[in-house]
PDB file of C-alpha atoms in Angstrom:
ATOM      1  CA  MET S   1     -15.381  -2.726   3.911  1.00 37.00           C
ATOM      2  CA  THR S   2     -16.292   0.951   3.424  1.00 39.00           C
ATOM      3  CA  ILE S   3     -14.004   3.265   4.313  1.00 44.00           C
ATOM      4  CA  GLU S   4     -13.950   7.524   3.657  1.00 42.00           C
ATOM      5  CA  PRO S   5     -11.272   9.314   2.902  1.00 42.00           C
ATOM      6  CA  SER S   6     -10.044  12.086   4.881  1.00 40.00           C
ATOM      7  CA  SER S   7      -7.598  13.644   2.909  1.00 42.00           C
ATOM      8  CA  LYS S   8      -4.639  12.948   0.056  1.00 45.00           C
ATOM      9  CA  ARG S   9      -2.173  11.805   2.110  1.00 48.00           C
ATOM     10  CA  CYS S  10      -4.205   8.754   4.267  1.00 48.00           C
ATOM     11  CA  ARG S  11      -7.218   7.298   2.821  1.00 55.00           C
ATOM     12  CA  PHE S  12      -8.412   6.177   6.585  1.00 53.00           C
ATOM     13  CA  LYS S  13      -9.727   8.490   9.060  1.00 49.00           C
ATOM     14  CA  SER S  14      -9.029   6.481  11.813  1.00 57.00           C
ATOM     15  CA  ILE S  15      -7.525   3.044  11.977  1.00 56.00           C
ATOM     16  CA  ARG S  16      -8.906   2.892  15.084  1.00 57.00           C
ATOM     17  CA  ARG S  17     -12.922   3.614  13.857  1.00 66.00           C
ATOM     18  CA  LEU S  18     -12.906   0.376  12.067  1.00 64.00           C
ATOM     19  CA  THR S  19     -13.996  -2.356  13.700  1.00 69.00           C
ATOM     20  CA  MET S  20     -12.447  -5.373  15.375  1.00 63.00           C
ATOM     21  CA  SER S  21     -13.151  -7.614  12.483  1.00 68.00           C
ATOM     22  CA  GLU S  22     -12.306  -4.953  10.128  1.00 67.00           C
ATOM     23  CA  GLN S  23      -8.976  -4.215  11.273  1.00 62.00           C
ATOM     24  CA  GLN S  24      -7.929  -8.162  11.878  1.00 62.00           C
ATOM     25  CA  LYS S  25      -9.021  -8.306   8.193  1.00 70.00           C
ATOM     26  CA  MET S  26      -6.697  -5.469   6.898  1.00 81.00           C
ATOM     27  CA  LYS S  27      -2.956  -7.010   7.496  1.00 91.00           C
ATOM     28  CA  LEU S  28      -0.881  -3.911   7.387  1.00 94.00           C
ATOM     29  CA  ILE S  29       3.024  -4.713   6.144  1.00 96.00           C
ATOM     30  CA  THR S  30       5.900  -2.469   6.424  1.00 97.00           C
ATOM     31  CA  ILE S  31       8.686  -1.614   3.175  1.00 97.00           C
ATOM     32  CA  ARG S  32      10.455  -4.234   4.232  1.00 97.00           C
ATOM     33  CA  GLU S  33       7.882  -6.789   3.737  1.00 97.00           C
ATOM     34  CA  LEU S  34       6.353  -5.088   0.700  1.00 97.00           C
ATOM     35  CA  CYS S  35      10.263  -5.673  -1.399  1.00 97.00           C
ATOM     36  CA  ASN S  36      10.588  -9.472  -0.505  1.00 96.00           C
ATOM     37  CA  LEU S  37       7.303  -9.999  -1.841  1.00 94.00           C
ATOM     38  CA  LEU S  38       7.646  -7.953  -4.935  1.00 93.00           C
ATOM     39  CA  SER S  39      11.412  -8.684  -5.336  1.00 93.00           C
ATOM     40  CA  ILE S  40      12.196  -5.206  -5.212  1.00 95.00           C
ATOM     41  CA  SER S  41      14.289  -2.355  -3.631  1.00 97.00           C
ATOM     42  CA  ARG S  42      12.856   0.149  -1.389  1.00 97.00           C
ATOM     43  CA  SER S  43      13.401   2.830  -3.838  1.00 97.00           C
ATOM     44  CA  SER S  44      11.515   1.124  -6.087  1.00 96.00           C
ATOM     45  CA  VAL S  45       8.962   0.917  -4.459  1.00 97.00           C
ATOM     46  CA  TYR S  46       9.054   4.574  -3.762  1.00 96.00           C
ATOM     47  CA  ARG S  47      10.012   5.922  -7.466  1.00 97.00           C
ATOM     48  CA  ARG S  48       6.494   3.720  -8.351  1.00 96.00           C
ATOM     49  CA  ILE S  49       4.335   5.821  -5.305  1.00 96.00           C
ATOM     50  CA  ASN S  50       6.290   9.151  -7.019  1.00 97.00           C
ATOM     51  CA  PRO S  51       3.982  11.021  -9.797  1.00 97.00           C
ATOM     52  CA  LYS S  52       7.774  12.735 -11.143  1.00 97.00           C
ATOM     53  CA  ASP S  53       9.061   9.607 -11.219  1.00 97.00           C
ATOM     54  CA  ARG S  54       9.565   7.694 -15.004  1.00 96.00           C
ATOM     55  CA  LEU S  55       8.611   4.082 -12.909  1.00 94.00           C
ATOM     56  CA  TYR S  56       5.355   5.637 -11.571  1.00 96.00           C
ATOM     57  CA  ASP S  57       2.347   3.767 -11.814  1.00 94.00           C
ATOM     58  CA  ASP S  58      -1.016   5.042 -10.522  1.00 93.00           C
ATOM     59  CA  THR S  59      -2.190   1.448  -9.995  1.00 94.00           C
ATOM     60  CA  PHE S  60       0.494   0.704  -7.560  1.00 95.00           C
ATOM     61  CA  PRO S  61      -1.505   0.217  -4.216  1.00 95.00           C
ATOM     62  CA  LYS S  62      -0.966   3.571  -1.992  1.00 95.00           C
ATOM     63  CA  PRO S  63       0.529   3.767   1.359  1.00 95.00           C
ATOM     64  CA  LEU S  64      -0.897   4.341   5.105  1.00 93.00           C
ATOM     65  CA  LYS S  65       0.881   6.972   6.574  1.00 92.00           C
ATOM     66  CA  LEU S  66       0.550   5.925  10.144  1.00 90.00           C
ATOM     67  CA  GLY S  67       2.882   8.755  12.034  1.00 91.00           C
ATOM     68  CA  PRO S  68       5.602  10.718  11.089  1.00 93.00           C
ATOM     69  CA  SER S  69       8.071   7.730  10.601  1.00 92.00           C
ATOM     70  CA  MET S  70       5.716   5.175  10.541  1.00 94.00           C
ATOM     71  CA  THR S  71       4.875   3.808   6.552  1.00 95.00           C
ATOM     72  CA  ARG S  72       2.511   0.579   5.744  1.00 96.00           C
ATOM     73  CA  TRP S  73       0.733  -1.124   2.967  1.00 96.00           C
ATOM     74  CA  VAL S  74      -2.668  -2.889   2.798  1.00 94.00           C
ATOM     75  CA  ASP S  75      -1.205  -6.419   2.348  1.00 94.00           C
ATOM     76  CA  GLN S  76      -4.948  -7.431   0.655  1.00 91.00           C
ATOM     77  CA  GLU S  77      -4.526  -4.604  -1.950  1.00 93.00           C
ATOM     78  CA  ILE S  78      -0.778  -5.343  -3.077  1.00 95.00           C
ATOM     79  CA  ARG S  79      -1.855  -9.224  -2.987  1.00 92.00           C
ATOM     80  CA  GLU S  80      -4.448  -7.967  -5.737  1.00 92.00           C
ATOM     81  CA  TRP S  81      -2.256  -5.011  -7.673  1.00 93.00           C
ATOM     82  CA  LEU S  82       0.437  -7.991  -7.913  1.00 91.00           C
ATOM     83  CA  HIS S  83      -2.106 -10.294  -8.684  1.00 90.00           C
ATOM     84  CA  ASP S  84      -4.304  -7.926 -11.833  1.00 90.00           C
ATOM     85  CA  ASN S  85      -0.388  -6.427 -12.500  1.00 86.00           C
ATOM     86  CA  TRP S  86       2.562  -8.875 -12.706  1.00 73.00           C
ATOM     87  CA  LEU S  87       0.628 -12.729 -13.104  1.00 66.00           C
ATOM     88  CA  SER S  88      -1.702 -11.703 -15.541  1.00 62.00           C
ATOM     89  CA  SER S  89       0.967 -10.529 -18.053  1.00 60.00           C
ATOM     90  CA  GLN S  90       2.430 -13.547 -18.118  1.00 52.00           C
TER      91      GLN S  90
END
């Protein structure tokens, strides 16, 4: 799936421009679901994506900003990151 970047804050021009099958494959998860999946706190998630924080992880998947108060993560990106970083280190 080719997705064109439109700005630094959002990696997608528009979710609406994706085909229906691409939208169905791209499951978006909330911060609550992300925290449950990774077993970390909400603040730990935001610390991992903040370049000024000591816990910053440049490999951690970036969130999608879908509106002024709506942030989501792509489930598949999180699962790949989890596999590459946490599960492979054990």
